[in-house]
Amino acid sequence: MINATIKPTLLIVDDEQNFAESLQLAIEDAFTVFVAGSLAHAREVLKKIMPAAILLDQRLPDGECGELLRELREFSRVPVVFIMTAYATVDSFIKTKNEGAVDYFPKPLDISQLKKALRIELGKRTL
């Protein structure tokens, strides 16, 4: 008998392709990863799958993260959303938390801290 565990799904939304691919490689041991380079692409992915978590860049070519955060509230099962940004400020942190993000990570990311935060938040959802 093979003991296979099902990995949670995760959507990375970031327009920096090299960053997104590097992040995917760093976390694909623990997650089934999908990548989108824009809000429009993320919306297309979300029509097909609803990931357990989303790593969402704060600024994208076609808008700000808050747009997608507000849209996600309409779903019956809202994923855990972490914001990633190279432009971290206290005001933007507060704003994204109020819009529904669980946490906020400045770039460059600490992958071990990110994985730990994801495990904790996803663990809360399964209880």
Short mmCIF file of C-alpha atoms in Angstrom, two decimals:
data_model
loop_
_atom_site.label_atom_id
_atom_site.label_comp_id
_atom_site.label_asym_id
_atom_site.label_seq_id
_atom_site.Cartn_x
_atom_site.Cartn_y
_atom_site.Cartn_z
CA MET A 1 0.00 0.00 0.00
CA ILE A 2 1.32 3.44 -0.90
CA ASN A 3 0.90 6.11 1.73
CA ALA A 4 0.33 9.24 -0.33
CA THR A 5 -0.70 12.48 1.28
CA ILE A 6 -2.70 15.03 -0.59
CA LYS A 7 -0.96 18.38 -0.67
CA PRO A 8 -3.01 21.54 -0.21
CA THR A 9 -3.36 23.72 -3.30
CA LEU A 10 -1.75 27.13 -3.40
CA LEU A 11 -1.97 29.94 -5.94
CA ILE A 12 0.97 32.33 -6.36
CA VAL A 13 -0.07 35.63 -7.97
CA ASP A 14 2.99 37.67 -8.92
CA ASP A 15 4.02 39.43 -12.13
CA GLU A 16 7.73 38.80 -11.58
CA GLN A 17 8.04 35.46 -13.35
CA ASN A 18 11.49 34.56 -11.96
CA PHE A 19 10.35 35.30 -8.42
CA ALA A 20 7.14 33.28 -8.85
CA GLU A 21 9.01 30.30 -10.31
CA SER A 22 11.63 30.40 -7.54
CA LEU A 23 8.90 30.54 -4.91
CA GLN A 24 7.09 27.66 -6.57
CA LEU A 25 10.25 25.53 -6.47
CA ALA A 26 10.80 26.41 -2.82
CA ILE A 27 7.32 25.34 -1.65
CA GLU A 28 6.17 22.65 -4.08
CA ASP A 29 7.36 19.96 -1.67
CA ALA A 30 4.44 20.91 0.59
CA PHE A 31 1.86 22.30 -1.87
CA THR A 32 0.34 21.73 -5.27
CA VAL A 33 1.20 25.10 -6.79
CA PHE A 34 -0.50 27.15 -9.50
CA VAL A 35 0.97 30.44 -10.74
CA ALA A 36 -0.71 33.53 -12.19
CA GLY A 37 1.06 36.66 -13.39
CA SER A 38 -1.83 39.11 -13.07
CA LEU A 39 -5.20 39.64 -11.40
CA ALA A 40 -6.94 38.67 -14.65
CA HIS A 41 -4.99 35.42 -14.84
CA ALA A 42 -5.70 34.73 -11.14
CA ARG A 43 -9.42 35.18 -11.77
CA GLU A 44 -9.23 32.62 -14.60
CA VAL A 45 -7.46 30.12 -12.33
CA LEU A 46 -10.05 30.71 -9.59
CA LYS A 47 -12.83 29.77 -12.02
CA LYS A 48 -11.26 26.30 -12.25
CA ILE A 49 -9.88 25.67 -8.75
CA MET A 50 -10.29 27.19 -5.32
CA PRO A 51 -6.90 26.89 -3.61
CA ALA A 52 -6.49 26.45 0.11
CA ALA A 53 -4.15 29.45 0.11
CA ILE A 54 -3.09 32.35 -2.10
CA LEU A 55 0.22 34.20 -2.05
CA LEU A 56 -0.75 37.52 -3.59
CA ASP A 57 1.59 40.30 -4.67
CA GLN A 58 0.40 43.68 -3.44
CA ARG A 59 0.97 45.48 -6.74
CA LEU A 60 0.24 43.88 -10.09
CA PRO A 61 0.19 45.33 -13.61
CA ASP A 62 -3.61 45.26 -13.72
CA GLY A 63 -4.43 46.38 -10.18
CA GLU A 64 -3.89 46.14 -6.45
CA CYS A 65 -4.31 43.10 -4.22
CA GLY A 66 -7.35 44.63 -2.51
CA GLU A 67 -9.44 44.10 -5.64
CA LEU A 68 -9.02 40.34 -5.47
CA LEU A 69 -9.38 40.28 -1.69
CA ARG A 70 -12.80 41.95 -1.98
CA GLU A 71 -13.88 39.54 -4.74
CA LEU A 72 -12.85 36.51 -2.68
CA ARG A 73 -15.36 37.45 0.03
CA GLU A 74 -18.11 36.39 -2.38
CA PHE A 75 -16.97 32.75 -2.35
CA SER A 76 -18.42 30.28 0.11
CA ARG A 77 -14.96 29.01 1.01
CA VAL A 78 -12.42 31.82 1.15
CA PRO A 79 -8.78 30.75 0.89
CA VAL A 80 -6.08 31.86 3.30
CA VAL A 81 -4.46 34.90 1.65
CA PHE A 82 -0.97 36.18 2.35
CA ILE A 83 0.19 39.43 0.77
CA MET A 84 3.75 39.70 -0.55
CA THR A 85 5.29 43.08 -1.23
CA ALA A 86 8.49 44.94 -1.91
CA TYR A 87 6.69 48.11 -0.74
CA ALA A 88 5.88 47.30 2.89
CA THR A 89 4.35 50.09 4.96
CA VAL A 90 2.28 50.10 8.13
CA ASP A 91 -0.65 51.67 6.28
CA SER A 92 -0.66 49.03 3.53
CA PHE A 93 -0.35 46.27 6.14
CA ILE A 94 -3.40 47.55 8.01
CA LYS A 95 -5.37 48.05 4.79
CA THR A 96 -4.73 44.52 3.49
CA LYS A 97 -5.54 42.98 6.88
CA ASN A 98 -8.83 44.88 6.91
CA GLU A 99 -9.57 43.62 3.39
CA GLY A 100 -9.14 40.01 4.47
CA ALA A 101 -5.47 39.08 4.18
CA VAL A 102 -4.25 36.81 6.95
CA ASP A 103 -0.68 38.09 6.94
CA TYR A 104 1.76 40.30 5.10
CA PHE A 105 5.29 39.32 4.04
CA PRO A 106 7.90 41.79 2.82
CA LYS A 107 10.10 40.70 -0.08
CA PRO A 108 12.51 39.04 -0.11
CA LEU A 109 10.51 36.31 1.62
CA ASP A 110 11.75 34.12 4.43
CA ILE A 111 10.59 30.77 3.00
CA SER A 112 10.74 28.86 6.30
CA GLN A 113 8.68 31.57 8.02
CA LEU A 114 6.19 31.57 5.13
CA LYS A 115 5.80 27.77 5.21
CA LYS A 116 5.31 27.86 8.98
CA ALA A 117 2.63 30.57 8.68
CA LEU A 118 0.86 28.62 5.93
CA ARG A 119 0.89 25.40 8.00
CA ILE A 120 -0.52 27.24 11.03
CA GLU A 121 -3.32 29.01 9.12
CA LEU A 122 -4.28 25.94 7.08
CA GLY A 123 -4.22 23.87 10.27
CA LYS A 124 -6.74 26.25 11.82
CA ARG A 125 -9.05 25.73 8.87
CA THR A 126 -9.03 21.95 9.19
CA LEU A 127 -9.97 21.96 12.89
#
